[in-house]
mmCIF file of C-alpha atoms in Angstrom:
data_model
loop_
_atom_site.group_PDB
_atom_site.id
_atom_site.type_symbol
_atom_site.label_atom_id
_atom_site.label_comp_id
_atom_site.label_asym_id
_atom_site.label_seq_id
_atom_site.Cartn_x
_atom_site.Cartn_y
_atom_site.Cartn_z
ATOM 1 C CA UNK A 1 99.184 42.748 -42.803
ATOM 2 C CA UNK A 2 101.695 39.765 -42.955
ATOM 3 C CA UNK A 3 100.898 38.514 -38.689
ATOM 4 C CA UNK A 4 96.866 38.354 -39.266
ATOM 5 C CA UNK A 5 97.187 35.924 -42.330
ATOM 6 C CA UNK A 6 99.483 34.016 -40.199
ATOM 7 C CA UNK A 7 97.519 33.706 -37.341
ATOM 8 C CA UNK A 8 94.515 32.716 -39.318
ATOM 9 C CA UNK A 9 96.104 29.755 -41.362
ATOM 10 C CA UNK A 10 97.498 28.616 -37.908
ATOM 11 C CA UNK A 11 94.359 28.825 -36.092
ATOM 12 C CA UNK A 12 92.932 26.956 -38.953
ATOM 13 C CA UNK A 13 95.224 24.535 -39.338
ATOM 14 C CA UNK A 14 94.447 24.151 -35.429
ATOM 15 C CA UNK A 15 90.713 23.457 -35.983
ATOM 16 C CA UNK A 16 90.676 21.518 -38.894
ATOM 17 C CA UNK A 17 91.105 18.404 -36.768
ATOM 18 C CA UNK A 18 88.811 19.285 -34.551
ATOM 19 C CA UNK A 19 85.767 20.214 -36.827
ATOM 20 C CA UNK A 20 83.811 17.357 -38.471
ATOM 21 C CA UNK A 21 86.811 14.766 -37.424
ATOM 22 C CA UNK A 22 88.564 13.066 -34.601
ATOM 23 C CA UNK A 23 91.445 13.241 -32.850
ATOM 24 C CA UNK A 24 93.060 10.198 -35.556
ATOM 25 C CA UNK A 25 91.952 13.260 -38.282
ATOM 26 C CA UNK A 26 89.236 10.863 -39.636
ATOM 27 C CA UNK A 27 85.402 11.120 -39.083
ATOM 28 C CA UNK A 28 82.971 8.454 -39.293
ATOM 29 C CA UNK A 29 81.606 9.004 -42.990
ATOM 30 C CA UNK A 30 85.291 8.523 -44.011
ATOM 31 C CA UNK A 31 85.408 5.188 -41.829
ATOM 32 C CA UNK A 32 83.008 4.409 -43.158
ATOM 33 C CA UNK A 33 83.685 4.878 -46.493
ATOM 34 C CA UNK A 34 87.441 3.068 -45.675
ATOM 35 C CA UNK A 35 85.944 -0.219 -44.780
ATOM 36 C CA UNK A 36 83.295 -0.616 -47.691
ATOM 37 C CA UNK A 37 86.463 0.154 -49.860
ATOM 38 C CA UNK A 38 88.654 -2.427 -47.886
ATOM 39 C CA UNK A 39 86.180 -5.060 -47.921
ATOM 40 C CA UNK A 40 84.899 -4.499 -51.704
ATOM 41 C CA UNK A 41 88.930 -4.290 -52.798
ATOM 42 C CA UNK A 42 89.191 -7.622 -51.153
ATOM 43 C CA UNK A 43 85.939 -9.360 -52.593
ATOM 44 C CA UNK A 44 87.313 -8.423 -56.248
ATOM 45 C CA UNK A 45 90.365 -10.197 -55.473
ATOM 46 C CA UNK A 46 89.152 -13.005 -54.460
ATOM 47 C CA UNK A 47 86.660 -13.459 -57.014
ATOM 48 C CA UNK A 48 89.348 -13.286 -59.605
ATOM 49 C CA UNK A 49 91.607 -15.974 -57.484
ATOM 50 C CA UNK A 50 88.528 -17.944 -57.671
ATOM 51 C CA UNK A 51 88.357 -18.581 -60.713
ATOM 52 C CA UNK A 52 91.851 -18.374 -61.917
ATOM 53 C CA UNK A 53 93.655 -20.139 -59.616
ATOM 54 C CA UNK A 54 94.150 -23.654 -60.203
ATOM 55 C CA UNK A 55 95.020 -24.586 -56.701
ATOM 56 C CA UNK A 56 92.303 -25.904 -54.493
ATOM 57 C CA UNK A 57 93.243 -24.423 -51.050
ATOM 58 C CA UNK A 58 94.057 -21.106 -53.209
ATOM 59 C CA UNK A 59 90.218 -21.442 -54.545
ATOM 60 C CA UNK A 60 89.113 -22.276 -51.394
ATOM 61 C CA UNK A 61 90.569 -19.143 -49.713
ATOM 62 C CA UNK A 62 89.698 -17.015 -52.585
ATOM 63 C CA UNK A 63 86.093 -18.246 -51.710
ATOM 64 C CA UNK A 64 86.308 -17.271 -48.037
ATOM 65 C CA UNK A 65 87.005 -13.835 -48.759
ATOM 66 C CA UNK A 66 84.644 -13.168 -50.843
ATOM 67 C CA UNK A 67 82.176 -14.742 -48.578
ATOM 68 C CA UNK A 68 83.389 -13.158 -45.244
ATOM 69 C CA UNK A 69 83.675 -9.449 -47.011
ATOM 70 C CA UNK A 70 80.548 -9.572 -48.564
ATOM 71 C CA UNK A 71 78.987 -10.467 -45.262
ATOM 72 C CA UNK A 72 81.236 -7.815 -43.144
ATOM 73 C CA UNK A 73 80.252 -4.928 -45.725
ATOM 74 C CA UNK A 74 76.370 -5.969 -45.907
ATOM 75 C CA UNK A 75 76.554 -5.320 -41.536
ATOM 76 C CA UNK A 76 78.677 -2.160 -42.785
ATOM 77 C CA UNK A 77 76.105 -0.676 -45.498
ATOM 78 C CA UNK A 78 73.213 -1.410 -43.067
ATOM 79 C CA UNK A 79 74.794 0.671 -39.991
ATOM 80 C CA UNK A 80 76.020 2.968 -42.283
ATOM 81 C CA UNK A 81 72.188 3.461 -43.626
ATOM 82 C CA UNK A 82 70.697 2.993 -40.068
ATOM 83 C CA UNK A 83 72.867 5.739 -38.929
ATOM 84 C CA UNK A 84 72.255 8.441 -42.042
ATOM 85 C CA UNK A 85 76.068 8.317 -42.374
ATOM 86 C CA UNK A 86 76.971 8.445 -46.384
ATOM 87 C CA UNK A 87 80.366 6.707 -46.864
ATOM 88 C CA UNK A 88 82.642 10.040 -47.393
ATOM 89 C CA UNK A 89 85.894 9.475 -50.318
ATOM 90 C CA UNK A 90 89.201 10.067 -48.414
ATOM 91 C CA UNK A 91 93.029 9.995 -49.199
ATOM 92 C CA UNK A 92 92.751 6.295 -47.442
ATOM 93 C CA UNK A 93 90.033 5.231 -49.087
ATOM 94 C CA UNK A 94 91.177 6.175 -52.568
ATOM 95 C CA UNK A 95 94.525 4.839 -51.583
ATOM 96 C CA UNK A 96 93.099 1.229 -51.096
ATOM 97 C CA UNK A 97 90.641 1.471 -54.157
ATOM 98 C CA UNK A 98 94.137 2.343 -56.278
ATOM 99 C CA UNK A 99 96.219 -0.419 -54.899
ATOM 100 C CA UNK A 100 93.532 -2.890 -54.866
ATOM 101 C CA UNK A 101 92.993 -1.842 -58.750
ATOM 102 C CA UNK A 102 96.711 -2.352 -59.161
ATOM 103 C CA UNK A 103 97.093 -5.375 -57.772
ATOM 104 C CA UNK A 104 94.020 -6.651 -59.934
ATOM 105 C CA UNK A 105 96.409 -5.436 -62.781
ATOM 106 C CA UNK A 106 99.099 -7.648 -61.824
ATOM 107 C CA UNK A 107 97.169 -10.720 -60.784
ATOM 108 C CA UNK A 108 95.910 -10.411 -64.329
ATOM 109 C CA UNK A 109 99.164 -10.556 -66.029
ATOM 110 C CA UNK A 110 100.129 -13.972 -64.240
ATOM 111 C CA UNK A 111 98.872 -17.010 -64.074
ATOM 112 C CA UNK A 112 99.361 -20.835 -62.199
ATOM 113 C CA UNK A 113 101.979 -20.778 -59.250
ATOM 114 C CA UNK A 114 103.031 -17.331 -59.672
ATOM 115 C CA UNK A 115 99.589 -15.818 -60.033
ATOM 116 C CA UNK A 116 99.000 -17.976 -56.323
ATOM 117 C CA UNK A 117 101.944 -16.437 -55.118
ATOM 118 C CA UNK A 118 101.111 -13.090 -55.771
ATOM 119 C CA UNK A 119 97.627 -13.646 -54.736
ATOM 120 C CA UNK A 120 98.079 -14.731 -51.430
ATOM 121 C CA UNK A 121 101.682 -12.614 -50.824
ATOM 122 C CA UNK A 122 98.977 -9.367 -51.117
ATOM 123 C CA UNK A 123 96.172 -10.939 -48.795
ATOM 124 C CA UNK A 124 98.911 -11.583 -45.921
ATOM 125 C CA UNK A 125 100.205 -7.755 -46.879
ATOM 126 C CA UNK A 126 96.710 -6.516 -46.982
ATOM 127 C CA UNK A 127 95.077 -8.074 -43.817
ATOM 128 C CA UNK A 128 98.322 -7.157 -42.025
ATOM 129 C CA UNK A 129 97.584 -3.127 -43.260
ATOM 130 C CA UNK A 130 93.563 -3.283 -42.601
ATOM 131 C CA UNK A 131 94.380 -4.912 -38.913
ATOM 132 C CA UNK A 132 96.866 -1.883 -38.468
ATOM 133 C CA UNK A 133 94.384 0.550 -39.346
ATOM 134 C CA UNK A 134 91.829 -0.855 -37.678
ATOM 135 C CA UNK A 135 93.876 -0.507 -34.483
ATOM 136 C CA UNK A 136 95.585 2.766 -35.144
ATOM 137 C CA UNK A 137 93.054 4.690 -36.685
ATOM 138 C CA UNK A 138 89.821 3.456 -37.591
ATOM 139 C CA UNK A 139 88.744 1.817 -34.241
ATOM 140 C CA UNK A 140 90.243 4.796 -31.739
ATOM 141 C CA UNK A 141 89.021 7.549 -34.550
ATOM 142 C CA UNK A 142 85.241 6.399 -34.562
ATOM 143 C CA UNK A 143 82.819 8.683 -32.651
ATOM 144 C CA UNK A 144 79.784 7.049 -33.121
ATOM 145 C CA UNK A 145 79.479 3.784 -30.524
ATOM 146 C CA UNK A 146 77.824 1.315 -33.043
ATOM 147 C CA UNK A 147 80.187 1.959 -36.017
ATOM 148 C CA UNK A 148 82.727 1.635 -32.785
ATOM 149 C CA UNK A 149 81.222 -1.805 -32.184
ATOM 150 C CA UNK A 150 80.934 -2.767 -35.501
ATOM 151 C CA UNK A 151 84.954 -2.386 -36.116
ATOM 152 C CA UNK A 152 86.063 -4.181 -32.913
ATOM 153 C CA UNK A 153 83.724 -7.255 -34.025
ATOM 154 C CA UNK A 154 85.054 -7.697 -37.577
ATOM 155 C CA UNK A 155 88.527 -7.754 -36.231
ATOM 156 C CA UNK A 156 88.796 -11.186 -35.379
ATOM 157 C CA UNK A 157 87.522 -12.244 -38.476
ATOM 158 C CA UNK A 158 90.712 -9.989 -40.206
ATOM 159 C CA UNK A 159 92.824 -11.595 -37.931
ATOM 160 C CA UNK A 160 91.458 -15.282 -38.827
ATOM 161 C CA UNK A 161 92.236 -14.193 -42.424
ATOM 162 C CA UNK A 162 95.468 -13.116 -41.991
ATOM 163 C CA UNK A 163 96.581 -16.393 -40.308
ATOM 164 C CA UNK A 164 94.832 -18.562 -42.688
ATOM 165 C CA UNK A 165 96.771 -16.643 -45.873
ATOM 166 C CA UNK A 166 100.078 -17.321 -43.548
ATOM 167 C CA UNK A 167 99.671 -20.598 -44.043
ATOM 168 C CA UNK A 168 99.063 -20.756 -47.193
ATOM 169 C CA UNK A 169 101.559 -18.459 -47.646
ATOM 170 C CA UNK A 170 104.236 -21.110 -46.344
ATOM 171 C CA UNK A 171 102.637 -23.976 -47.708
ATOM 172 C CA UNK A 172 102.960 -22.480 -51.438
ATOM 173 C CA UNK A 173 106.393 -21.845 -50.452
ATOM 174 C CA UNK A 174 107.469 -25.145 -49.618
ATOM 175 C CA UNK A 175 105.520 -26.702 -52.291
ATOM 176 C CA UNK A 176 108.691 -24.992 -54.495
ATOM 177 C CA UNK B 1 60.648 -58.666 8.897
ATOM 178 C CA UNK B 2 57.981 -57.319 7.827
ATOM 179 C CA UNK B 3 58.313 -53.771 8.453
ATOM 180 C CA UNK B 4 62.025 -53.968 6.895
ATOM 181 C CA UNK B 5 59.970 -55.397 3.476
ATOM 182 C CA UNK B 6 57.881 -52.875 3.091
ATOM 183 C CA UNK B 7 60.355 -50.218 3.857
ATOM 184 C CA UNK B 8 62.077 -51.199 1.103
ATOM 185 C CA UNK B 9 59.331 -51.893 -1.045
ATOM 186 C CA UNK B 10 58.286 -48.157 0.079
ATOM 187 C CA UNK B 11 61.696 -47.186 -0.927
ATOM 188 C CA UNK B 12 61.781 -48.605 -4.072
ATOM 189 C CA UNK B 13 58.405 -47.641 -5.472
ATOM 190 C CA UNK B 14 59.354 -43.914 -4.286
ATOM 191 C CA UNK B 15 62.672 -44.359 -5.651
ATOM 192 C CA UNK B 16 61.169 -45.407 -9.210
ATOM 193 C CA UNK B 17 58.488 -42.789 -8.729
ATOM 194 C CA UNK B 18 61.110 -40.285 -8.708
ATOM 195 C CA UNK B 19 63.298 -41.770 -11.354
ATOM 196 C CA UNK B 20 60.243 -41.923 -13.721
ATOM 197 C CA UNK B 21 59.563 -38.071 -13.095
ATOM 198 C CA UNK B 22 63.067 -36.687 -13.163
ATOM 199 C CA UNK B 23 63.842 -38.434 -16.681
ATOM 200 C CA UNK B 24 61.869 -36.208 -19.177
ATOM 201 C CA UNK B 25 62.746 -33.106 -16.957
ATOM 202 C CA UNK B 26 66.474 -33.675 -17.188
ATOM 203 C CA UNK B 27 67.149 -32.696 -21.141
ATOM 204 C CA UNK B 28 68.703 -29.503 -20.645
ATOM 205 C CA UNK B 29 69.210 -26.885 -23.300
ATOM 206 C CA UNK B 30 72.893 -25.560 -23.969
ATOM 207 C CA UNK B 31 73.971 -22.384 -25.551
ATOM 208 C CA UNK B 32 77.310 -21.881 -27.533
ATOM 209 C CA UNK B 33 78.101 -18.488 -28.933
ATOM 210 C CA UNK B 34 80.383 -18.298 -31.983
ATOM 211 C CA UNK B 35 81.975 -14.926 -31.177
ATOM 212 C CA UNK B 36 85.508 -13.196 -32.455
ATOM 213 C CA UNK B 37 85.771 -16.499 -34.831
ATOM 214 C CA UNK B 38 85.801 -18.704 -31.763
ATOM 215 C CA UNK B 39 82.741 -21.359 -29.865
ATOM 216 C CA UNK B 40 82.793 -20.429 -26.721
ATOM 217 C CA UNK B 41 82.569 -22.986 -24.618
ATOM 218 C CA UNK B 42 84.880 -24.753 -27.269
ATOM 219 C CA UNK B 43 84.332 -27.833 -24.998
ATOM 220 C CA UNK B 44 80.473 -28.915 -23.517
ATOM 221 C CA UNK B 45 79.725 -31.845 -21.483
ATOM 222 C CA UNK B 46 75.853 -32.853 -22.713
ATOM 223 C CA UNK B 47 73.361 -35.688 -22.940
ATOM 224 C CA UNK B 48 71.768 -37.578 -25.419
ATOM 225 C CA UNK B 49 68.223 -35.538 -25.374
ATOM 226 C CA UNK B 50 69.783 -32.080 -24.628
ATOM 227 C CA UNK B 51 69.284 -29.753 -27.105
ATOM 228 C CA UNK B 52 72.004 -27.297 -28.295
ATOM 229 C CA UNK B 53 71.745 -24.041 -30.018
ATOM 230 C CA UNK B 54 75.279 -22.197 -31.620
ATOM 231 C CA UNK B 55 73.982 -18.809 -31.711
ATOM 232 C CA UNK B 56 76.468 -16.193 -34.255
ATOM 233 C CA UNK B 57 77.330 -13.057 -33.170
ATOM 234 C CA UNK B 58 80.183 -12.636 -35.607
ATOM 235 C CA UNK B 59 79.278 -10.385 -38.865
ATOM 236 C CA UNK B 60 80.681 -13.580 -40.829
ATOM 237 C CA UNK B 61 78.849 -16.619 -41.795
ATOM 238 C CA UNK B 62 79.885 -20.044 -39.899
ATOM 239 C CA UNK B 63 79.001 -23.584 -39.866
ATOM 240 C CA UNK B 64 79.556 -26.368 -36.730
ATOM 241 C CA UNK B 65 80.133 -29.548 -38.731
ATOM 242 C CA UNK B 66 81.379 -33.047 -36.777
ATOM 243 C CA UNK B 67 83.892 -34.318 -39.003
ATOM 244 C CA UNK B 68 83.361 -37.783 -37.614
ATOM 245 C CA UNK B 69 79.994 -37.882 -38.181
ATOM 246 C CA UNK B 70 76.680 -36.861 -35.948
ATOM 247 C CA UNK B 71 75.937 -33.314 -36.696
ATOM 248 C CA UNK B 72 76.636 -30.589 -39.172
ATOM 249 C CA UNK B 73 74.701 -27.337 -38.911
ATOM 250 C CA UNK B 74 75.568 -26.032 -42.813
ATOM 251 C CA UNK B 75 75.891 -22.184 -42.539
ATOM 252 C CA UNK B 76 74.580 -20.381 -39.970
ATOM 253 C CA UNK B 77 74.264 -16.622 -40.983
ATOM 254 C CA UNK B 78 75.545 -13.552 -39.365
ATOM 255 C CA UNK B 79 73.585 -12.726 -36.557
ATOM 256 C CA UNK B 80 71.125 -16.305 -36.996
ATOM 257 C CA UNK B 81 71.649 -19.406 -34.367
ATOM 258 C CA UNK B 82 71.086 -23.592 -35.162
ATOM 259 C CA UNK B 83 69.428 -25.664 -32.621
ATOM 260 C CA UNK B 84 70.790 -29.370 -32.315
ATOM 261 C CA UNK B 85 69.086 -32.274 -30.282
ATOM 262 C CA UNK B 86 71.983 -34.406 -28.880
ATOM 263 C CA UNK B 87 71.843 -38.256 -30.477
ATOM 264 C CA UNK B 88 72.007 -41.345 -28.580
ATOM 265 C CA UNK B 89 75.468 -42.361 -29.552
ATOM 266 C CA UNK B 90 77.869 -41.383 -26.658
ATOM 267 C CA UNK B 91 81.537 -40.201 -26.679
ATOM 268 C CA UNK B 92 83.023 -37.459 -27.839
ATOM 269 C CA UNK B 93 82.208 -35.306 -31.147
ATOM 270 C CA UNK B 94 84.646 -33.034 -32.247
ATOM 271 C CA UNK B 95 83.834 -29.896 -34.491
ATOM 272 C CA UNK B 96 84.899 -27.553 -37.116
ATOM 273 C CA UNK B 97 83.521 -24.363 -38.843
ATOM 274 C CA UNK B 98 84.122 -25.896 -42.167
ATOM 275 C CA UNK B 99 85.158 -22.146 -43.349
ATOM 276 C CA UNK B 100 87.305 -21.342 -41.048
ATOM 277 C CA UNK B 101 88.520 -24.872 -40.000
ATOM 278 C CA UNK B 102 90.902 -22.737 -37.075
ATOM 279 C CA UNK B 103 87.837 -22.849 -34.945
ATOM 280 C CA UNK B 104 87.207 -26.240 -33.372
ATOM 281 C CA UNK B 105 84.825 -27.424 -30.704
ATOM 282 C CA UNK B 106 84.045 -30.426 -29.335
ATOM 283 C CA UNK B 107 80.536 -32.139 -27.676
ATOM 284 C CA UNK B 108 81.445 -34.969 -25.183
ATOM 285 C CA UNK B 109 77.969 -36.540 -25.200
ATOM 286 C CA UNK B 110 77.526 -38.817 -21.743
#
């Protein structure tokens, strides 16, 4: 009796991957679902560095991302709708929606340079982890060729962002 | 003598005859694409009358400003272009996405 349970659970275990996801063991609704989290995570950051901060290139930066996320998810939430895919809740995607939520928490406890410092120590952190998924899982997981497409073209602008909080990053730093 | 004067008289009219013509024909129109956060070409050669259109193809909103003056596009939407006619002022114009102030490009108007 013991052998036929067995087999099942590993033959299940085998096609789990397989059925309804990718090779990277996510499918496209979760993708999809990952980068409206990652981008809305971001965009509530940044409007709260917005409008505490009290450092201009801070503010400035804060701005950006809420600007650039808003406009990456829109292109998101249209393909997504285009393509009948509903944004599916994952491990990853709950994951970032915690941490960003977290962070939030902190930022809110702080305020002037160390509130700055904290803000942009988790944007460098953050880009760094969305570029890594991007390349690791998201990007080689998607099946479908426009969601694909739509993931290789917002790289650059992750990778922009990620630069741009480097140097502010080290220009906060030497400022103390 | 005579034939050498109105050779060159021949010359001349068929010379200004064909400068008059080519002149209006000669404004070209340029493209630049803003792609992966970049204007590609970063660097154009143009002439005052050319026209010049930054087209986006990045899901992100830019802008192609001249910091020293001339042109400045204000935000061109994902996915929308800007079309510029080139000044008379010659020399070089170099340009910025005002967000993202990593991307530069430069018009050397001649």
């Amino acid at each position: 009796m013991q052998s036929p349970t067995i087999i099942v659970a590993v033959v299940s275990m085998l096609l789990l991957p397989v059925a309804g996801s990718s090779a990277q063991g996510v499918n496209d609704a979760q993708i999809a679902s990952i980068v409206v989290t990652a981008n809305q995570v971001d965009i509530d950051a940044g409007k709260l560095a917005a409008s505490r901060s009290t450092n201009g290139d801070v503010k400035g930066f804060a701005r950006l991302m809420v600007t650039d996320h808003t406009g990456v998810n829109k292109s998101a939430t249209d393909l997504a709708a285009r393509l009948k895919v509903t944004p599916q809740d994952n491990p990853t995607s709950q994951s970032l929606k915690s941490e960003g939520d977290k962070n939030i928490a902190t930022l809110k406890t702080l305020k002037g340079d160390a509130f700055d410092k904290a803000y942009v120590d988790h944007e460098v952190a953050y880009h760094q982890q969305v570029i890594d998924a991007l390349d690791k899982t998201l990007i080689p997981g998607a099946t479908n060729a426009e969601l694909k497409a739509l993931l290789v073209k917002v790289r650059p602008a992750f990778v922009a962002h990620l630069e741009h909080a480097k140097s502010l990053q080290s220009s906060l730093s030497k400022g103390h | 003598m005579r034939t050498a004067t109105f050779a060159a008289a021949l010359g001349l009219m068929l010379g200004m005859v064909g400068a008059s013509v080519a002149a209006p024909s000669k404004a070209k129109a340029h493209t630049v694409t803003i792609e992966d956060m970049r204007f590609q070409p970063a660097d154009l050669v143009v002439a005052p009358g050319d026209t010049v259109v930054w087209i986006n193809k990045d899901l992100v909103a830019h802008t192609a400003t001249s910091q020293v003056g001339g042109f400045d596009s204000n935000l061109i939407l994902a996915s929308d272009s800007w079309r510029y006619t080139v000044q008379k002022k010659k020399g070089d114009f170099a340009y910025i996405c005002t967000l993202h102030p990593a991307m530069k490009g430069t018009l050397r108007v001649k």
